[in-house]
XYZ file of C-alpha atoms in Angstrom:
693
model
C -72.407 -64.751 9.121
C -72.972 -64.064 12.818
C -74.078 -67.183 14.696
C -74.607 -65.867 18.215
C -73.721 -63.047 20.585
C -73.345 -63.194 24.362
C -73.371 -60.148 26.656
C -72.595 -60.427 30.388
C -72.757 -57.252 32.515
C -72.299 -55.337 29.301
C -74.101 -51.965 29.175
C -77.696 -52.656 30.294
C -77.432 -56.450 29.744
C -76.724 -58.617 32.783
C -76.766 -61.940 30.912
C -78.044 -61.998 27.320
C -77.393 -64.565 24.595
C -78.815 -64.181 21.088
C -78.937 -66.751 18.308
C -78.989 -65.500 14.693
C -80.576 -66.985 11.568
C -78.872 -66.956 8.237
C -81.637 -64.685 7.009
C -83.019 -61.862 9.111
C -82.905 -61.356 12.880
C -85.089 -58.614 14.265
C -84.698 -56.727 17.561
C -87.837 -54.898 18.644
C -88.510 -52.752 21.679
C -88.946 -49.244 22.918
C -86.186 -46.666 22.815
C -83.671 -47.219 25.622
C -84.448 -50.919 25.932
C -80.869 -51.901 24.967
C -81.310 -52.786 21.278
C -78.457 -50.629 20.011
C -76.181 -52.143 22.642
C -75.945 -55.139 20.299
C -74.128 -52.990 17.726
C -71.624 -51.877 20.406
C -71.234 -55.528 21.486
C -70.449 -56.596 17.896
C -67.922 -53.814 17.204
C -66.325 -54.052 20.681
C -65.856 -57.827 20.578
C -64.415 -57.677 17.038
C -62.427 -54.414 16.960
C -62.468 -53.026 20.508
C -64.482 -50.024 19.240
C -67.831 -48.655 20.426
C -69.960 -45.503 20.621
C -69.594 -44.922 24.388
C -67.332 -42.298 25.980
C -64.855 -44.756 27.486
C -64.302 -48.469 28.053
C -65.386 -48.357 31.707
C -68.767 -47.094 30.512
C -69.379 -50.519 28.958
C -69.629 -52.238 32.356
C -73.163 -52.603 33.689
C -73.825 -50.408 36.704
C -73.055 -52.293 39.934
C -70.820 -54.901 38.237
C -67.015 -55.220 38.536
C -66.448 -56.470 35.008
C -68.243 -57.274 31.792
C -67.639 -58.903 28.441
C -69.048 -59.310 24.922
C -68.548 -62.498 22.884
C -69.428 -63.177 19.258
C -69.324 -66.388 17.209
C -69.352 -66.035 13.431
C -68.362 -67.769 10.213
C -66.412 -66.269 7.330
C -64.830 -67.859 4.282
C -66.057 -71.296 5.406
C -64.437 -71.077 8.855
C -65.922 -70.609 12.312
C -64.487 -68.048 14.750
C -65.055 -66.711 18.241
C -64.026 -63.257 19.528
C -64.339 -62.138 23.148
C -63.258 -58.961 24.943
C -63.482 -58.256 28.665
C -63.205 -55.032 30.655
C -62.964 -54.620 34.451
C -63.615 -51.647 36.739
C -59.900 -50.706 36.651
C -60.065 -50.360 32.876
C -58.035 -53.513 32.264
C -58.788 -55.101 28.880
C -58.396 -58.746 27.911
C -59.170 -60.199 24.494
C -59.032 -63.518 22.690
C -59.622 -64.504 19.069
C -60.020 -68.246 18.349
C -60.973 -70.604 15.497
C -63.347 -73.538 15.959
C -61.815 -76.595 14.338
C -63.754 -79.838 14.777
C -65.436 -78.525 17.916
C -62.206 -77.318 19.548
C -61.140 -73.682 19.820
C -57.628 -72.868 18.746
C -56.219 -69.491 19.816
C -55.232 -67.174 16.975
C -54.409 -64.036 18.990
C -54.724 -62.614 22.505
C -54.753 -58.985 23.608
C -53.396 -55.897 21.902
C -49.677 -55.995 22.755
C -48.704 -54.270 19.544
C -45.198 -53.542 20.830
C -44.622 -57.313 20.789
C -46.252 -57.721 17.402
C -49.448 -59.183 18.931
C -52.814 -57.701 17.952
C -56.167 -59.484 17.996
C -57.745 -56.596 16.032
C -55.203 -57.021 13.266
C -56.112 -60.717 12.862
C -59.845 -59.896 12.838
C -59.234 -57.280 10.133
C -57.368 -59.870 8.071
C -60.310 -62.314 8.333
C -62.875 -59.652 7.319
C -60.560 -57.987 4.824
C -61.676 -54.670 6.324
C -61.210 -52.541 9.427
C -63.744 -50.984 11.814
C -64.331 -47.891 9.668
C -65.027 -49.939 6.541
C -67.313 -52.242 8.530
C -69.302 -49.214 9.668
C -69.748 -48.077 6.074
C -70.310 -51.495 4.495
C -72.447 -53.308 7.076
C -74.010 -50.773 9.481
C -76.791 -48.632 8.051
C -77.589 -45.963 10.593
C -81.019 -44.462 11.080
C -82.156 -42.488 8.013
C -79.312 -43.602 5.737
C -81.409 -46.098 3.769
C -84.052 -43.570 2.885
C -81.441 -40.850 2.175
C -80.122 -42.795 -0.814
C -83.391 -42.248 -2.659
C -84.354 -38.874 -1.197
C -80.961 -37.235 -1.532
C -80.384 -34.726 -4.274
C -77.945 -35.807 -7.016
C -75.134 -33.727 -5.501
C -75.873 -35.003 -1.965
C -76.063 -38.581 -3.298
C -72.630 -38.114 -4.809
C -71.242 -36.994 -1.445
C -72.936 -39.954 0.251
C -71.497 -42.286 -2.360
C -68.049 -40.778 -1.910
C -68.255 -41.401 1.847
C -69.556 -44.970 1.450
C -67.079 -46.176 -1.121
C -64.207 -44.229 0.455
C -63.525 -41.757 -2.311
C -63.638 -39.019 0.354
C -60.369 -40.529 1.564
C -58.885 -38.842 -1.453
C -59.582 -35.570 0.344
C -57.431 -36.785 3.238
C -54.747 -37.875 0.811
C -55.064 -34.558 -0.998
C -54.776 -32.668 2.295
C -51.749 -34.787 3.210
C -50.280 -34.128 -0.209
C -50.846 -30.420 0.237
C -49.309 -30.608 3.698
C -46.293 -32.363 2.214
C -46.132 -29.747 -0.525
C -46.530 -26.917 2.019
C -43.848 -28.378 4.286
C -41.578 -28.961 1.303
C -42.173 -25.394 0.155
C -41.585 -24.185 3.715
C -38.277 -26.085 3.882
C -37.281 -24.552 0.544
C -38.261 -21.116 1.895
C -36.212 -21.748 5.041
C -33.212 -22.972 3.072
C -33.152 -20.397 0.251
C -35.356 -17.590 1.554
C -37.627 -18.096 -1.462
C -39.876 -20.794 -2.842
C -41.011 -21.885 -6.282
C -43.853 -19.329 -6.343
C -41.262 -16.542 -6.305
C -39.251 -17.465 -9.417
C -40.483 -14.397 -11.313
C -39.797 -12.218 -8.282
C -36.297 -13.655 -8.144
C -35.737 -13.001 -11.859
C -36.912 -9.401 -11.364
C -34.534 -8.984 -8.422
C -31.636 -10.313 -10.494
C -32.506 -7.819 -13.228
C -32.670 -5.019 -10.639
C -29.256 -5.917 -9.219
C -27.747 -6.077 -12.719
C -29.186 -2.654 -13.624
C -28.084 -1.236 -10.276
C -24.487 -2.401 -10.826
C -24.492 -1.105 -14.386
C -25.876 2.321 -13.455
C -23.562 2.714 -10.446
C -20.285 2.589 -12.419
C -20.483 6.146 -13.939
C -21.268 7.562 -10.511
C -18.174 5.848 -9.093
C -15.987 7.391 -11.802
C -17.448 10.855 -11.140
C -16.844 10.480 -7.405
C -13.264 9.355 -8.046
C -12.499 12.541 -10.039
C -14.071 14.767 -7.396
C -12.187 12.883 -4.674
C -8.810 13.676 -6.312
C -9.760 17.356 -6.671
C -10.709 17.616 -3.020
C -7.550 15.804 -1.895
C -5.366 18.267 -3.929
C -7.205 21.276 -2.476
C -6.888 19.889 1.055
C -3.136 19.372 0.532
C -2.658 23.040 -0.483
C -4.758 24.280 2.408
C -2.837 22.041 4.816
C 0.462 23.656 3.811
C -0.900 27.192 4.148
C -2.584 26.376 7.439
C 0.570 24.743 8.748
C 2.600 27.876 7.894
C 0.006 30.210 9.409
C -0.436 27.925 12.393
C 3.295 28.252 13.087
C 2.937 32.046 13.080
C -0.177 31.759 15.202
C 1.751 29.632 17.645
C 4.633 32.162 17.606
C 2.137 34.960 18.158
C 0.814 33.139 21.171
C 4.402 32.639 22.294
C 4.995 36.378 21.813
C 2.052 37.207 24.013
C 3.299 34.668 26.502
C 6.776 36.220 26.510
C 5.282 39.692 26.973
C 3.242 38.424 29.860
C 6.378 36.743 31.156
C 8.195 40.110 31.024
C 5.308 41.829 32.787
C 5.357 39.218 35.511
C 9.158 39.363 35.733
C 9.127 43.173 35.842
C 6.476 43.085 38.534
C 8.533 40.550 40.490
C 11.685 42.724 40.171
C 9.791 45.850 41.212
C 8.187 43.955 44.056
C 11.568 42.608 45.090
C 13.061 46.155 45.109
C 9.974 47.402 46.948
C 10.428 44.696 49.542
C 14.147 45.534 49.851
C 13.373 49.270 50.185
C 10.666 48.499 52.719
C 13.072 46.354 54.733
C 15.773 49.060 54.710
C 13.241 51.770 55.561
C 12.045 49.607 58.421
C 15.645 49.275 59.666
C 16.139 53.049 59.468
C 12.831 53.720 61.185
C 13.503 51.172 63.937
C 17.163 52.077 64.538
C 17.051 55.910 64.284
C 15.356 56.539 67.722
C 17.478 53.862 69.401
C 20.559 56.057 69.696
C 18.629 58.758 71.613
C 17.119 56.151 73.953
C 20.343 54.387 74.824
C 22.531 57.500 75.656
C 21.142 57.838 79.361
C 21.738 54.206 80.237
C 24.481 54.796 82.848
C 22.573 57.505 84.711
C 19.466 55.344 84.887
C 21.391 52.334 86.147
C 23.063 54.517 88.859
C 19.712 55.925 89.978
C 18.247 52.430 90.123
C 21.098 51.242 92.372
C 20.552 54.199 94.685
C 16.841 53.496 94.992
C 17.561 49.817 95.633
C 19.810 50.771 98.594
C 17.216 53.151 100.071
C 14.519 50.481 99.749
C 16.782 48.037 101.537
C 17.252 50.456 104.503
C 13.503 51.095 104.693
C 12.808 47.373 104.635
C 15.191 46.897 107.567
C 13.631 49.741 109.589
C 10.122 48.404 108.914
C 11.216 44.981 110.131
C 12.606 46.390 113.388
C 9.498 48.470 114.004
C 7.296 45.449 113.400
C 9.229 43.432 116.004
C 9.113 46.278 118.505
C 5.373 46.680 117.999
C 4.859 42.965 118.679
C 6.780 43.247 122.017
C 4.809 46.322 123.047
C 1.526 44.593 122.292
C 2.614 41.711 124.551
C 3.522 44.235 127.319
C 0.151 45.895 126.789
C -1.653 42.675 127.659
C 0.484 42.347 130.809
C -0.002 46.000 131.762
C -3.781 45.468 131.707
C -3.278 42.857 134.438
C -0.828 44.942 136.557
C -3.148 47.779 137.418
C -2.580 49.060 141.055
C -5.453 48.730 143.431
C -5.330 50.969 146.485
C -1.616 51.564 145.948
C -0.759 47.873 146.117
C 0.878 45.562 143.627
C -1.607 43.025 142.214
C 1.159 40.421 142.155
C 2.927 40.725 145.500
C 0.403 42.885 147.234
C 3.164 45.267 148.286
C 2.623 48.995 148.473
C 3.879 50.715 145.314
C 3.788 54.395 144.493
C 3.854 53.887 140.710
C 4.770 51.256 138.018
C 7.678 51.481 135.601
C 6.729 52.994 132.192
C 7.300 49.616 130.636
C 4.280 48.309 132.608
C 2.132 51.326 132.198
C -0.633 50.835 129.656
C -0.788 54.450 128.620
C 2.892 54.614 128.015
C 2.789 51.461 125.918
C -0.167 52.744 123.847
C 1.719 55.958 123.121
C 4.767 53.965 122.088
C 2.652 51.822 119.712
C 1.026 54.900 118.125
C 4.473 56.391 117.531
C 5.608 53.137 115.850
C 2.516 53.004 113.595
C 3.066 56.585 112.458
C 6.721 55.838 111.707
C 5.706 52.660 109.755
C 3.163 54.618 107.707
C 5.744 57.214 106.878
C 8.239 54.560 105.805
C 5.601 52.704 103.725
C 4.778 55.865 101.792
C 8.399 56.518 101.116
C 8.879 52.881 100.063
C 5.949 53.059 97.616
C 7.305 56.271 96.117
C 10.732 54.705 95.681
C 9.232 51.554 94.125
C 7.274 53.634 91.613
C 10.420 55.505 90.656
C 12.259 52.201 90.393
C 9.607 50.740 88.106
C 9.732 53.781 85.862
C 13.516 53.601 85.695
C 13.398 49.848 85.073
C 10.989 50.438 82.157
C 13.351 53.038 80.784
C 16.216 50.587 81.168
C 14.145 47.894 79.363
C 13.544 50.291 76.461
C 17.256 50.941 76.306
C 17.961 47.198 76.162
C 15.389 46.789 73.358
C 16.994 49.642 71.438
C 20.405 48.041 71.871
C 18.911 44.680 70.728
C 17.442 46.313 67.602
C 20.747 47.939 66.743
C 22.554 44.701 67.405
C 20.081 42.758 65.306
C 20.548 45.085 62.343
C 24.294 45.359 63.072
C 24.067 49.119 63.372
C 26.818 50.619 65.436
C 26.481 54.304 64.615
C 24.144 56.756 62.915
C 26.412 57.094 59.839
C 25.433 53.554 58.901
C 21.770 54.654 58.853
C 22.661 57.503 56.528
C 24.285 55.055 54.102
C 21.148 52.862 54.181
C 18.945 55.889 53.446
C 21.149 56.717 50.437
C 20.707 53.091 49.174
C 16.925 53.406 49.547
C 16.876 56.504 47.325
C 18.988 54.714 44.680
C 16.679 51.648 44.676
C 13.603 53.837 44.291
C 15.126 55.552 41.254
C 16.045 52.111 39.773
C 12.486 50.816 40.319
C 10.971 53.853 38.614
C 13.028 53.166 35.469
C 11.703 49.554 35.017
C 8.942 49.472 32.195
C 6.010 46.983 32.376
C 5.650 47.068 28.551
C 8.791 46.580 26.431
C 9.389 48.914 23.509
C 12.250 48.005 21.126
C 13.877 51.413 21.736
C 14.214 50.569 25.416
C 16.631 47.741 24.718
C 19.543 49.364 26.548
C 17.532 50.148 29.674
C 15.926 46.751 29.823
C 19.042 44.831 28.933
C 20.957 46.582 31.688
C 18.490 45.276 34.264
C 19.911 41.719 34.203
C 20.698 38.867 31.765
C 17.282 37.269 32.075
C 15.575 40.551 31.195
C 17.827 40.852 28.157
C 16.942 37.272 27.024
C 13.213 37.950 27.319
C 13.523 41.205 25.397
C 15.524 39.645 22.533
C 12.988 36.782 22.292
C 10.121 39.296 22.045
C 11.882 41.288 19.307
C 12.552 38.072 17.319
C 8.933 36.864 17.610
C 7.539 40.220 16.545
C 9.705 40.074 13.462
C 8.678 36.474 12.515
C 4.941 37.091 13.068
C 4.876 40.233 11.013
C 2.088 40.141 8.382
C 0.080 37.299 10.059
C -3.718 37.464 9.340
C -5.878 35.576 11.818
C -9.005 35.883 9.659
C -7.214 34.400 6.657
C -6.090 31.444 8.784
C -9.643 30.885 10.043
C -10.962 31.097 6.495
C -8.451 28.453 5.325
C -9.336 26.203 8.295
C -13.045 26.457 7.453
C -12.328 25.732 3.783
C -10.266 22.704 4.771
C -13.073 21.486 7.074
C -15.612 21.876 4.255
C -13.352 20.011 1.853
C -12.711 17.216 4.380
C -16.445 16.942 5.065
C -17.090 16.675 1.354
C -14.241 14.158 1.012
C -15.815 12.097 3.819
C -19.158 12.243 2.017
C -17.472 11.190 -1.210
C -15.754 8.279 0.541
C -19.023 7.273 2.171
C -20.899 7.471 -1.117
C -18.070 5.673 -2.886
C -17.939 3.010 -0.180
C -21.716 2.662 -0.134
C -21.932 2.330 -3.906
C -18.933 -0.017 -3.997
C -20.480 -2.024 -1.177
C -23.790 -2.150 -3.009
C -22.035 -3.298 -6.176
C -20.152 -5.949 -4.203
C -23.331 -6.933 -2.396
C -25.179 -6.996 -5.707
C -22.479 -9.241 -7.145
C -22.760 -11.606 -4.182
C -26.558 -11.464 -4.338
C -26.454 -12.145 -8.072
C -24.322 -15.217 -7.453
C -26.593 -16.381 -4.620
C -29.806 -15.527 -6.445
C -28.538 -17.148 -9.613
C -27.760 -20.334 -7.731
C -31.095 -20.117 -5.882
C -32.968 -19.458 -9.118
C -31.451 -22.569 -10.684
C -32.506 -24.625 -7.651
C -35.982 -23.090 -7.601
C -36.515 -23.895 -11.259
C -35.819 -27.531 -10.402
C -38.162 -27.169 -7.431
C -40.833 -25.582 -9.613
C -40.683 -28.493 -12.044
C -40.928 -30.901 -9.107
C -43.818 -28.993 -7.494
C -45.559 -28.816 -10.861
C -45.356 -32.595 -11.032
C -46.766 -32.775 -7.495
C -49.595 -30.447 -8.470
C -50.329 -32.609 -11.512
C -50.429 -35.638 -9.237
C -52.732 -33.787 -6.845
C -55.035 -32.739 -9.642
C -55.062 -36.047 -11.524
C -54.691 -38.588 -8.690
C -55.853 -37.136 -5.370
C -58.541 -34.696 -6.488
C -61.890 -36.386 -6.000
C -63.044 -34.845 -9.273
C -59.789 -35.612 -11.054
C -59.171 -38.445 -13.534
C -58.382 -41.025 -10.814
C -61.341 -39.983 -8.671
C -63.663 -40.032 -11.667
C -62.327 -43.392 -12.843
C -62.651 -44.871 -9.341
C -66.143 -43.443 -9.001
C -67.091 -44.684 -12.494
C -65.790 -48.161 -11.708
C -67.536 -48.105 -8.301
C -70.797 -46.933 -9.866
C -70.583 -49.710 -12.417
C -69.986 -52.366 -9.714
C -72.761 -50.975 -7.509
C -75.130 -50.773 -10.484
C -74.316 -54.339 -11.518
C -74.714 -55.786 -8.010
C -77.842 -53.740 -7.271
C -79.340 -54.913 -10.565
C -78.633 -58.547 -9.609
C -80.579 -58.052 -6.376
C -83.411 -56.292 -8.177
C -83.741 -59.170 -10.644
C -84.483 -61.489 -7.707
C -87.110 -59.171 -6.234
C -90.698 -59.085 -7.351
C -90.597 -55.625 -8.971
C -90.955 -54.281 -12.473
C -87.381 -52.946 -12.267
C -84.858 -55.246 -13.907
C -81.854 -52.952 -13.965
C -80.479 -49.898 -12.199
C -77.723 -47.616 -13.440
C -75.700 -45.024 -11.587
C -73.959 -42.354 -13.675
C -71.892 -39.292 -12.845
C -72.530 -35.989 -14.520
C -70.352 -33.032 -13.576
C -70.845 -32.778 -9.796
C -73.918 -35.045 -9.544
C -74.668 -38.774 -9.471
C -77.941 -39.747 -11.107
C -79.967 -42.896 -10.453
C -81.624 -44.422 -13.529
C -84.053 -47.343 -13.256
C -85.042 -49.547 -16.231
C -87.924 -51.878 -16.884
C -86.464 -53.821 -19.771
C -85.557 -51.016 -22.196
C -87.752 -48.361 -20.628
C -86.169 -45.872 -18.250
C -88.244 -45.118 -15.171
C -88.034 -41.940 -13.118
C -87.291 -42.649 -9.464
C -90.025 -40.254 -8.357
C -92.556 -42.248 -10.393
C -91.771 -45.511 -8.548
C -94.086 -46.816 -5.890
C -93.059 -46.783 -2.241
C -92.161 -50.461 -2.301
C -90.149 -50.074 -5.484
C -88.209 -47.141 -3.992
C -87.384 -49.197 -0.914
C -86.250 -52.070 -3.150
C -84.032 -49.729 -5.139
C -82.596 -48.170 -1.954
C -81.831 -51.531 -0.338
C -80.404 -52.945 -3.579
C -78.096 -49.931 -3.881
C -76.996 -50.293 -0.257
C -76.256 -53.982 -0.765
C -74.365 -53.167 -3.931
C -72.265 -50.676 -1.992
C -71.686 -53.229 0.746
C -70.381 -55.786 -1.731
C -68.141 -53.163 -3.263
C -66.409 -52.660 0.059
C -65.733 -56.357 0.542
C -68.569 -57.269 2.881
C -68.869 -60.651 1.200
C -66.389 -62.093 3.750
C -69.004 -61.625 6.462
C -72.194 -61.157 4.441
C -74.223 -59.401 7.103
C -75.842 -56.003 7.352
C -77.211 -54.154 10.374
C -80.181 -51.872 9.743
C -80.660 -49.507 12.709
C -84.246 -48.154 12.708
C -84.646 -48.549 8.913
C -88.337 -47.670 9.111
C -87.662 -44.198 10.507
C -89.070 -41.519 8.214
C -90.933 -44.184 6.125
C -94.709 -44.211 5.697
C -96.740 -47.354 6.325
C -96.621 -48.453 2.671
C -92.832 -48.238 2.543
C -92.491 -50.005 5.901
C -94.465 -52.981 4.588
C -92.492 -52.865 1.359
C -89.223 -52.941 3.352
C -90.361 -56.065 5.216
C -91.407 -57.674 1.957
C -88.088 -56.906 0.297
C -86.139 -58.188 3.308
C -88.188 -61.391 3.264
C -87.329 -61.923 -0.385
C -83.641 -61.159 0.156
C -83.319 -63.552 3.080
C -84.793 -66.333 0.925
C -81.999 -65.986 -1.661
C -79.674 -68.975 -1.588
C -77.041 -67.922 -4.141
C -73.697 -67.658 -2.388
C -72.780 -64.343 -3.927
C -76.128 -62.681 -3.157
C -77.274 -64.219 0.133
C -77.064 -61.764 3.035
C -77.711 -61.897 6.766
C -79.738 -58.974 8.117
C -79.877 -57.667 11.695
C -82.752 -55.253 12.007
C -83.214 -52.949 14.995
C -86.634 -51.310 15.213
C -89.446 -50.348 17.593
C -92.121 -51.201 14.916
C -92.727 -54.854 15.853
C -96.126 -54.969 14.130
C -94.654 -54.675 10.597
C -93.266 -58.214 10.913
C -96.569 -59.786 12.000
C -97.402 -61.199 8.550
C -93.824 -61.619 7.302
C -91.731 -64.726 6.855
C -89.199 -63.419 9.376
C -89.293 -65.725 12.370
C -86.165 -64.868 14.424
C -87.526 -61.919 16.390
C -86.305 -60.812 19.822
C -88.164 -58.464 22.102
C -86.093 -56.108 24.298
C -87.596 -54.783 27.514
C -86.127 -52.705 30.323
C -86.681 -53.270 34.057
C -84.872 -52.478 37.312
C -82.302 -55.243 36.645
C -81.499 -53.980 33.159
C -82.440 -55.369 29.736
C -84.560 -58.509 29.463
C -84.611 -60.242 26.064
C -87.251 -62.752 25.021
C -87.856 -64.508 21.749
C -91.208 -63.931 20.039
């Protein structure tokens, strides 16, 4: 039982303390006045849970910290739980027991890593956790009425949620997850899972049939392989023989080409020799005629050289004489007589010597110039003749050099060379470019190398006689076809052999896998049986649990109904297929729920809810919160609810007495009731203000 609750700077409450009766405590007020904050205060102080977004949202606006404290009794002991939260989000908590007026600490905080948890100790005292408390002791708006108004199938779902049978769904999902993960691990390990046993058996049968059917094909390929190998061997021998002839034939052509090249080289060599000798004859033949006048030309050159020397001397003397006369001419111009007197001594002179007469000197100079011109012409003529003779002498020297170079001393040597040229030309004309066997003597006489080439050609022609190029090509193509077929046979043989080997390995692996999967299948089948019988909400365990729960709820609800002033003495819940039906009895008469009055329906609904609460272990705390229980109820049912609550709070039996906390905005329904502990919640600018009515 809850004794009191204290809220300081918690949600909209700045400083609120509420005392609770053992019967019913009612919170009235408009929406938003802070009534539902009491539920958050209870769950936060006990379990650290609430309906707000985060812990900081619990602190009243403008405050730095807040706390919620609850004092309650359970199992004959008194406890106190308090949790604080500051603006940094720091949480502190303490759970104590009141022994003889002194509080002894049971647990502090939630240091689970050190094995310390206040919530865990609270759960041990209540014998339930936060989720079970929500189901057992907190009836949200509309839930009370939904028990009666729900359809049988919906009532079953509601019942499943309240008594926790829906947890089987979670267990079933977990079981399926385990099974799926197990199956996935099997799939990862073996490549198959237990659902593929038949597939595996079919694959094994396919591999066995494949190996069985492949054996005749292998034998057939083996026979054909031997036939092809024998044929290839015969063709290889024939081709090898023909290839030798083909090679010799190529060698024959090569030797013929060699002869042609050699013959051309010999002819070219003779041609070059003939050309050289002809060049000697042509160069040397005119040299004898050129060189026979050498002595005469040399004598004439010497004569001209002497004449040129004399002329050079005369020209030199004339040049000197002309220079002296020109000097005298300048003096004569100054020695002109004036009035018969000498211009130097002024003596009377009849006439000057010719040497000082200008006219005489000028005549002398003219005579010298004419003589010089005459000599120059003669000199030029002699020089031209000398040049011509020197050129002739140079030609003679060249002719002598040519003869010396070719070592020709007389014309008879040139005649011998001409005779050699004629012989070489005849020899060259006899050399054939194409060898015919009948020409052996002529060719062989050429030189030893020519004879060797000829004999090699004759031998090769003899050994290649009868060779057929087309037949060789035909054999090569046949061999290629046979080798291609042999390759295909080997590939087919290898592929089939590989498939047989692979099939054998696969059969071993699949056989081993199949054995494992059969064990897995038996194991999974057991898991599926467990899922169906234990974890399926409609399985044997679920049905048994629901049947037992329905019996307990029916029994407890009936005990409450017996204490209420109604015509209903007993209520029975029964499951049929997918539905849960509610049956009400007045002694031995069954009453239809729809035929009950509004008050009787409320009594039945509340009795069922209390029965469910007891089923979940709420007896350790024996309190129930009804949040807006009058919502969706008409005036008759509202009054009936108050009446029923009044009767229930007056019960004194330990196993049936229950503390009720009722949150509602319909304060007037309690005006004529026996409920006295009523608090009014109002909202102002400072937050929630609570006053006792």
